[in-house]
Short mmCIF file of C-alpha atoms in Angstrom, two decimals:
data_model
loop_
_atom_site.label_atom_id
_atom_site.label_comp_id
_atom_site.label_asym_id
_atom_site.label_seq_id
_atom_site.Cartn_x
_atom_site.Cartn_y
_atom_site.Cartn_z
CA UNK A 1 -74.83 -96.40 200.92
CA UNK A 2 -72.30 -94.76 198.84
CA UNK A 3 -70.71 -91.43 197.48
CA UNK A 4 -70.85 -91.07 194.02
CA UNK A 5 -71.92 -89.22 190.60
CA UNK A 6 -75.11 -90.24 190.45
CA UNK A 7 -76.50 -90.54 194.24
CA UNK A 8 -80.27 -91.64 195.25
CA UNK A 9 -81.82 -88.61 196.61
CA UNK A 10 -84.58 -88.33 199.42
CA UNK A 11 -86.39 -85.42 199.80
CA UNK A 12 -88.00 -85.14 203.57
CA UNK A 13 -91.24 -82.59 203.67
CA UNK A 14 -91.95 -82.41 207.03
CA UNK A 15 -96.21 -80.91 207.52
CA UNK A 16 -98.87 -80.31 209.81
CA UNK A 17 -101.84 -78.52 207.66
CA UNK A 18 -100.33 -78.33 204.76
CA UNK A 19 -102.62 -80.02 201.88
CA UNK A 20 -103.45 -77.36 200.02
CA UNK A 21 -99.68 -76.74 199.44
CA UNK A 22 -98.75 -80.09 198.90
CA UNK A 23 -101.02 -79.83 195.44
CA UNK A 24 -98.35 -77.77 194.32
CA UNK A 25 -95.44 -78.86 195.64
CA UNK A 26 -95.35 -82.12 195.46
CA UNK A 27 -95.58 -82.32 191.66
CA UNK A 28 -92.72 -80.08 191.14
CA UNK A 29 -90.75 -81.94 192.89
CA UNK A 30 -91.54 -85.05 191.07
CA UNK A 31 -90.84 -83.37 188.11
CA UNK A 32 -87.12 -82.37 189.12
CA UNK A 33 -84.32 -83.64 186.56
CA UNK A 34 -82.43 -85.72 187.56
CA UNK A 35 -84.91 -87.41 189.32
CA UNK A 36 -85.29 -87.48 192.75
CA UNK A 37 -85.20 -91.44 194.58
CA UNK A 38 -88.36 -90.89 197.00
CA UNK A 39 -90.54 -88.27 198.22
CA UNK A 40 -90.92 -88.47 202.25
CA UNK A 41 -94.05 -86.40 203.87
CA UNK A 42 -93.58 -86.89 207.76
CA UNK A 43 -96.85 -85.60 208.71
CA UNK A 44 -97.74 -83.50 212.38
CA UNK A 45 -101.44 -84.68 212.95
CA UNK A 46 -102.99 -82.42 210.30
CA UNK A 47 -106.13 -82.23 210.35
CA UNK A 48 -106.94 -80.94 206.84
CA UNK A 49 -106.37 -83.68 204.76
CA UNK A 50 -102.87 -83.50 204.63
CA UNK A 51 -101.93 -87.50 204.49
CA UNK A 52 -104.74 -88.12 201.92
CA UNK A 53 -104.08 -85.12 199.57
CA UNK A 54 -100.63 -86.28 199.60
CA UNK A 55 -101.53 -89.85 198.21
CA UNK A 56 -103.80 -88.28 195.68
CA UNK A 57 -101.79 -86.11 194.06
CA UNK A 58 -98.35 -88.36 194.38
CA UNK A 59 -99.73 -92.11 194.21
CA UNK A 60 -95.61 -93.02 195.14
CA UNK A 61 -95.10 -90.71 197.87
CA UNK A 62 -93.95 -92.12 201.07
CA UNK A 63 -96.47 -90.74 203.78
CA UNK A 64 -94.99 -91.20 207.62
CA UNK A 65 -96.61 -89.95 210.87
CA UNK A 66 -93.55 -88.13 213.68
CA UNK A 67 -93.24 -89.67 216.64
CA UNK A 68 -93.83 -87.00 219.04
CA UNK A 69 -94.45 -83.41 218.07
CA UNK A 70 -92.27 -80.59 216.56
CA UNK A 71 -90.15 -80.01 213.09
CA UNK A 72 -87.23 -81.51 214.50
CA UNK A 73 -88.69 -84.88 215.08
CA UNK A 74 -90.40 -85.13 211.97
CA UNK A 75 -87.16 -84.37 210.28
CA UNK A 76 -85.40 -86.69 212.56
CA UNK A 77 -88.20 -89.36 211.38
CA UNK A 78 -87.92 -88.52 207.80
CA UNK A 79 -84.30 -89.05 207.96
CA UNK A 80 -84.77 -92.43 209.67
CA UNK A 81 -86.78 -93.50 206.68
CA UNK A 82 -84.73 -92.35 204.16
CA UNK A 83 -82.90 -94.92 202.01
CA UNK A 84 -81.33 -92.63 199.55
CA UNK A 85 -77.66 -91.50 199.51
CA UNK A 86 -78.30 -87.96 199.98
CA UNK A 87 -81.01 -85.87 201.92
CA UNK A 88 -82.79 -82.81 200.81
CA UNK A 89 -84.70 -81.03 203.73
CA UNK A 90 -87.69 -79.06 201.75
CA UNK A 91 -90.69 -76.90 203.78
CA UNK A 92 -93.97 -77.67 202.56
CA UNK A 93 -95.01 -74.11 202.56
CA UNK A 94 -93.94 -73.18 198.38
CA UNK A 95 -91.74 -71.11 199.82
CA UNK A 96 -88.50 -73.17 198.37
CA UNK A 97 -87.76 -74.05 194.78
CA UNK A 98 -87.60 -78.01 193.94
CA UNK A 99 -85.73 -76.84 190.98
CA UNK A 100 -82.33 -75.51 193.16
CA UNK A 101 -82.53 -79.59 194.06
CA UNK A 102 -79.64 -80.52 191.45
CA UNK A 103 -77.91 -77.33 193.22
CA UNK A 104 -77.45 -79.10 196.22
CA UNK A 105 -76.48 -82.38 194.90
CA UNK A 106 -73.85 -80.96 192.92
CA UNK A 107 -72.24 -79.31 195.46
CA UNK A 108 -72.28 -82.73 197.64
CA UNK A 109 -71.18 -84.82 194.57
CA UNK A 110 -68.04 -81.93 194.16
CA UNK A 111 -66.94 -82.75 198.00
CA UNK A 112 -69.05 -81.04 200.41
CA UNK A 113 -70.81 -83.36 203.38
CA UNK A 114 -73.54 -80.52 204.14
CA UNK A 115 -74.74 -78.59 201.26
CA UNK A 116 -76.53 -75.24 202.99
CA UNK A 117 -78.84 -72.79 201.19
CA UNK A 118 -78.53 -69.43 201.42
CA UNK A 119 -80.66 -66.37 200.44
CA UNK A 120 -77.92 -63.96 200.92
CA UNK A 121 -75.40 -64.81 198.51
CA UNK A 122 -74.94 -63.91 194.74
CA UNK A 123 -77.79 -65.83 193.18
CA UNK A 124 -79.95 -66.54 196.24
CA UNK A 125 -82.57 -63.94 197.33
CA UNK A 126 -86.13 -63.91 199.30
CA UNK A 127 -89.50 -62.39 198.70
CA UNK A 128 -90.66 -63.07 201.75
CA UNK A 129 -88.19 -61.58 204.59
CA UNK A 130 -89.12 -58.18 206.33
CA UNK A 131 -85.57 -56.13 207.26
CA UNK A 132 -85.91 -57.07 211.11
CA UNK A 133 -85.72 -60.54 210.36
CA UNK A 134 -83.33 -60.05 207.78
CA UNK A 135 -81.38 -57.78 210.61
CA UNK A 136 -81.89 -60.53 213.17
CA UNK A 137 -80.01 -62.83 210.86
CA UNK A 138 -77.07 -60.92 210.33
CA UNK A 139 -76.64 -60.59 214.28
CA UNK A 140 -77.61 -64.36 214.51
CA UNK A 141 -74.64 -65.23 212.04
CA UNK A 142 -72.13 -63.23 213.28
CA UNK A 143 -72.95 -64.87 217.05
CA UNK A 144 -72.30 -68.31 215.14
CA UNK A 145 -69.17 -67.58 213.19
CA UNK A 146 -67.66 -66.57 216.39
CA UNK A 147 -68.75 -69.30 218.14
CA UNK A 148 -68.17 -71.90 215.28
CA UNK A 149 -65.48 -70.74 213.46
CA UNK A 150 -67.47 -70.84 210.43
CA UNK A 151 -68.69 -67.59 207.78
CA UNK A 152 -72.25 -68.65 207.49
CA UNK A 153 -74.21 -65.80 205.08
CA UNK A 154 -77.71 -67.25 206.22
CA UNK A 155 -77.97 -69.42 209.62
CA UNK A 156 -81.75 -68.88 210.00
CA UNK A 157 -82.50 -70.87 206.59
CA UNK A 158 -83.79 -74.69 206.78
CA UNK A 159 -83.16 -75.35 202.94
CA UNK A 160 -80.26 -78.04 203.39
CA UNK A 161 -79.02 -81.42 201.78
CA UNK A 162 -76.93 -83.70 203.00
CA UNK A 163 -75.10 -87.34 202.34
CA UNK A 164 -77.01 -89.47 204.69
CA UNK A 165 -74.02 -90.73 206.22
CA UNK A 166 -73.29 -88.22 208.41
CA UNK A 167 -76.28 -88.51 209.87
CA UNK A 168 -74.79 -90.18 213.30
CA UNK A 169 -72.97 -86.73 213.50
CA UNK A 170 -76.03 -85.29 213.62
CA UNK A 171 -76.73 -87.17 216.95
CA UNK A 172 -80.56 -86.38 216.65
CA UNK A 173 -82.70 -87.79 219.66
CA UNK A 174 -84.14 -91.41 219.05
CA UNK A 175 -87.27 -91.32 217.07
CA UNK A 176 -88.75 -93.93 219.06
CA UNK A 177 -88.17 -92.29 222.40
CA UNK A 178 -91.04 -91.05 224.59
CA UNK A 179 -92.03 -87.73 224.90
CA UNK A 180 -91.44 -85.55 227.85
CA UNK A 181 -94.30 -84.72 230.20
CA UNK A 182 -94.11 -81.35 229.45
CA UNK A 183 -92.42 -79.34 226.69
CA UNK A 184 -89.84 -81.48 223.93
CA UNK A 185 -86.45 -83.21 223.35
CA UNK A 186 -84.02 -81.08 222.69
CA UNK A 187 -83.82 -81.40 218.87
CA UNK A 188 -87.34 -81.67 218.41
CA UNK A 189 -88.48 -78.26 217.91
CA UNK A 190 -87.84 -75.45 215.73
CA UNK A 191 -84.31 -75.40 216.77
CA UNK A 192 -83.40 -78.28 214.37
CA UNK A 193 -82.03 -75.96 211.41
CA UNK A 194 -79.52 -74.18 213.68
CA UNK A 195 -78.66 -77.26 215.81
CA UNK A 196 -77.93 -79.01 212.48
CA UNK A 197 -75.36 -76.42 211.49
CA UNK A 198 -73.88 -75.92 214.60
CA UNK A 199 -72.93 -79.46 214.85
CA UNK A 200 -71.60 -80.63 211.53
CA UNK A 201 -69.93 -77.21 211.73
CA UNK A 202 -68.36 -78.34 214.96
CA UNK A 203 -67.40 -81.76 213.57
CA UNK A 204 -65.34 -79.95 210.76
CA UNK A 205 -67.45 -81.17 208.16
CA UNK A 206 -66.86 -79.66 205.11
CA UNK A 207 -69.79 -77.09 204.40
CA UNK A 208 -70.74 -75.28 201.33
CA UNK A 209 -73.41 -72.91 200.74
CA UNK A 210 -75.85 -72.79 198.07
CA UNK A 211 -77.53 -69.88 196.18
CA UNK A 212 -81.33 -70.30 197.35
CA UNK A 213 -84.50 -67.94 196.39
CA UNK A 214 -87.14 -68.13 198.78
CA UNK A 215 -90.43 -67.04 197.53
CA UNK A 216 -93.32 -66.19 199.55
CA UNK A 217 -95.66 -68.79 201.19
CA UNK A 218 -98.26 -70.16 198.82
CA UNK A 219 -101.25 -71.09 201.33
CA UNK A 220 -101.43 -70.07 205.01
CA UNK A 221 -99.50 -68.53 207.75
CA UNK A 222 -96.21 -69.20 208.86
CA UNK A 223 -95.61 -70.34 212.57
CA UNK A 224 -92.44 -68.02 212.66
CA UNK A 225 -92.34 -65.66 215.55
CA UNK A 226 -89.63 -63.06 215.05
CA UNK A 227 -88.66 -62.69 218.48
CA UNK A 228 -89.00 -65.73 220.45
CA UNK A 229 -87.28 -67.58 217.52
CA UNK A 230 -84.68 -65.35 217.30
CA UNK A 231 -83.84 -65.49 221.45
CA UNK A 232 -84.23 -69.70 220.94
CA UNK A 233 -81.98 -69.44 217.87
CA UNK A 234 -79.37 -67.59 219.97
CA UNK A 235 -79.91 -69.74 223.38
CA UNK A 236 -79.09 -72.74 220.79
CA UNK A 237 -75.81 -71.52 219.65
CA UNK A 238 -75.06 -71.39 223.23
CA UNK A 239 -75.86 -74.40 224.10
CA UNK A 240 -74.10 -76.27 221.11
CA UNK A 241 -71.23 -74.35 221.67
CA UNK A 242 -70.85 -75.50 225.50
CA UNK A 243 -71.90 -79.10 223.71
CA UNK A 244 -69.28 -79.08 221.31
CA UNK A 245 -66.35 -77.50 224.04
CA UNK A 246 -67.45 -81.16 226.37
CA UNK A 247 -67.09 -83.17 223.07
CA UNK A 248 -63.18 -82.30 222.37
CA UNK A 249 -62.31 -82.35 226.43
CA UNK A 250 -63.81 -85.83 225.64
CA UNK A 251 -61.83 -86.83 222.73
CA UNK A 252 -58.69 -85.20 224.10
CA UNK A 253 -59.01 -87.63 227.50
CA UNK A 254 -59.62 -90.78 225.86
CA UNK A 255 -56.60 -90.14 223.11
CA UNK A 256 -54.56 -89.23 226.34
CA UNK A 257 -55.51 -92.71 228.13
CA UNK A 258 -54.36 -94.29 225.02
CA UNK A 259 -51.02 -92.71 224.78
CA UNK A 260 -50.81 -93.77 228.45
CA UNK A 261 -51.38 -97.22 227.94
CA UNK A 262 -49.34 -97.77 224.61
CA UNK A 263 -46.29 -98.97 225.69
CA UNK A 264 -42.87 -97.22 223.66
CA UNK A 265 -42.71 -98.26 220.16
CA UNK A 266 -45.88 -100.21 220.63
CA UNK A 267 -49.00 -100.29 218.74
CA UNK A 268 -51.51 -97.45 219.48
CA UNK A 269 -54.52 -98.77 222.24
CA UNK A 270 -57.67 -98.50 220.67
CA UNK A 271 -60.28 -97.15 223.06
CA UNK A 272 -62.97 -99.33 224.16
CA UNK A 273 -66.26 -99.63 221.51
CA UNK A 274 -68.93 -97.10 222.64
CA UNK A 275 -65.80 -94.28 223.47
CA UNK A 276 -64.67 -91.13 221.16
CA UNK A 277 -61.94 -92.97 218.71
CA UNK A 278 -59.06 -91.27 216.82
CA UNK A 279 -58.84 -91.19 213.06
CA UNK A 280 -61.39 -94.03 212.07
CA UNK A 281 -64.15 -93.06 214.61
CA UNK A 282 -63.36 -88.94 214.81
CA UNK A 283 -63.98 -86.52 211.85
CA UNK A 284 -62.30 -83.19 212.24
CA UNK A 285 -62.01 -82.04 208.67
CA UNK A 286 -61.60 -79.04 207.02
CA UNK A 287 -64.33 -76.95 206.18
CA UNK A 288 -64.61 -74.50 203.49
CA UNK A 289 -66.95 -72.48 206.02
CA UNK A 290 -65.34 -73.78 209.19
CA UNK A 291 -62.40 -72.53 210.72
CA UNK A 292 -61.31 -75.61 212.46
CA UNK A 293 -62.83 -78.60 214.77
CA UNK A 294 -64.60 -78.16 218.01
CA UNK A 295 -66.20 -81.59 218.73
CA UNK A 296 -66.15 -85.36 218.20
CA UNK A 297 -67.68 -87.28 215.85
CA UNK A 298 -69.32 -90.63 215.38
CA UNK A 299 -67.64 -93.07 212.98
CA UNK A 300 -68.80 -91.92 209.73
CA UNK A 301 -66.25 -92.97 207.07
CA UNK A 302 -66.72 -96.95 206.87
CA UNK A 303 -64.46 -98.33 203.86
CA UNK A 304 -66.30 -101.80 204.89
CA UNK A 305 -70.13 -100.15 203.95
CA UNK A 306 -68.21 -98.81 201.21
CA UNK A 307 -68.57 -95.30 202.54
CA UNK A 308 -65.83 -92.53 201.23
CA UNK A 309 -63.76 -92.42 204.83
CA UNK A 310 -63.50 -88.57 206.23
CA UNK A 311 -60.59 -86.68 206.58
CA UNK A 312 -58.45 -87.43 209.53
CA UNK A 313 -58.17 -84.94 212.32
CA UNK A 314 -56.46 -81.65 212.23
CA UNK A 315 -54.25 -80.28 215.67
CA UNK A 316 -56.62 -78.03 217.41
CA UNK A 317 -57.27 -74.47 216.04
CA UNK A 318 -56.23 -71.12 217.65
CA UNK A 319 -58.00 -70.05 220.55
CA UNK A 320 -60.70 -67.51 218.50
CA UNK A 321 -62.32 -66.87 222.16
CA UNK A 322 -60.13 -64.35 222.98
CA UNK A 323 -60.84 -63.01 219.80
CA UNK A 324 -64.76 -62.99 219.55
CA UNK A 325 -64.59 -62.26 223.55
CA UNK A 326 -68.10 -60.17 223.20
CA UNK A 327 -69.98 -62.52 221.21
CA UNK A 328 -69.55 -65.26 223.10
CA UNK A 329 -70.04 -63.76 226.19
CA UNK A 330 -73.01 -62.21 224.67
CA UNK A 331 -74.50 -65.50 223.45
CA UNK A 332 -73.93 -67.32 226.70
CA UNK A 333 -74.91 -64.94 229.18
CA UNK A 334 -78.24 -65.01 227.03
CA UNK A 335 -79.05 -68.68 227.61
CA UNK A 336 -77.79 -68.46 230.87
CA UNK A 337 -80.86 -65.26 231.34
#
């Protein structure tokens, strides 16, 4: 895999009763220009036909069935069987236009890792969202950009691209794990969009939004629930954030051991394989919507694979804690309710 001008792009569709949809969708995105490299439908046990009407109306799609249940493990799976350089997360639903596609790229292909969409600035727009959720947004961002360090417009939006090889960043559970007993892997559910962007935000990826229009669903009812999503959504910044504070006490050890155990003008220790590493094996980046690292990263930027390495890391930002004081108190006394 490789960054370049003219990358392979998969687009993953995750579904789960979604065929009469996929008639439409489906063959517009086929019909994107540049074309796109593959067409993944992860499907969620439909039981309307969804896998078949799939194959009928796009002989070359490639159908897969998630390995447990939710929207985050049938991403996770589609990502698994992507082979393209760059990933396009699209909603089966109509609600997203296949022609914004080249957007995205483009704004990967001029230096960005994570390419997010965004209804709320110039260009983008929505017919669909009612002014609570569109309120519940705005409260949801400004929770994240203090938490983050980042000046997301539109957290709560799962129209997103990618280059696939930050997708060990993304630290997503194993596809082939078991399910739980009861309830899911964290990751699996509905959570995915805003665990995504909290964590290649906390990486120091380099983020840039994209002007989206979301248009109303074509077929069906959406799952969303206004506020149940919106209390998970906020109990996952939370929990990212406490995530991503463990990941740089991490790092910050092992580079510590290492200056302990390099002897005065010596070479630097390299820690032991399966550890945080420094500059080869961390990302910390800067971010055009990030404000500065808060986690570790897994090795990403491979000059063997041929992969465009990362930046190296940054020294640690200021403190904004002290700063945001009430919306991360606010956030975490939340998830811990």
């Amino acid at each position: 895999m490789q960054r370049n001008g003219n990358p392979r792009v998969s687009v993953v569709v995750p579904t789960r009763n979604e065929a009469r949809n996929l008639e439409v969708v489906l063959p517009a995105i086929a019909a994107v220009r540049p074309a796109v490299h593959e067409i993944i439908v992860v499907d969620g046990n439909s039981v309307d036909g969804t896998i078949e009407t799939a194959q009928r109306v796009l002989p070359w799609v490639k159908v897969i069935t998630q390995t447990r249940k939710g929207k985050g493990n049938a991403m996770a799976c589609g990502f698994a069987a992507s082979t393209g350089d760059v990933i396009v997360m699209f909603d089966a639903d109509g609600s997203a236009d296949p022609a914004e596609i080249p957007s995205f790229v483009r704004a990967l292909i001029d230096g960005a890792d994570f390419a997010k969409g965004s209804r709320f600035v110039r260009g983008g727009g929505s017919d669909d969202i009612t002014l609570l959720r569109k309120s519940g947004n705005a409260g949801l961002n400004g929770v994240a950009n203090a938490l983050f360090g980042t000046s997301y417009t539109d957290l709560c939006y799962g129209y997103n691209a990618f280059w696939a090889d930050i997708l060990p960043v993304l630290d997503l559970p194993p596809i082939d794990a078991p399910a739980p007993a009861e309830g899911m892997l964290w990751g699996d559910g509905f959570e995915i969009e805003t665990v995504l962007n909290c964590r290649v935000a906390a990486a120091g990826l380099k983020i840039t939004e994209v002007p989206s229009m979301e248009r109303e669903r074509i077929f069906g009812q959406s799952n969303l629930r206004t506020f149940a999503d919106g209390t998970r959504v906020l109990r996952t910044l939370a929990a990212e954030r406490r995530r991503a504070l463990r990941g740089r006490a991490e790092r910050v050890q092992v580079e510590e051991q290492a200056r302990a155990l390099t002897p005065a003008g010596g070479i630097p220790v390299v820690p032991p394989v399966g550890e945080p590493a420094t500059p080869n094996g961390v990302s910390m980046g800067t971010s055009s919507l990030n404000g500065g690292p808060l986690g570790a990263t897994a090795p990403v930027g491979d000059p063997v694979n041929g992969r465009r390495p990362l930046p190296p890391p940054r020294p640690a930002p200021v403190d904004r804690e002290a700063r945001d004081g009430v919306a991360v108190r606010f956030a975490l006394e939340e998830e811990a309710s």
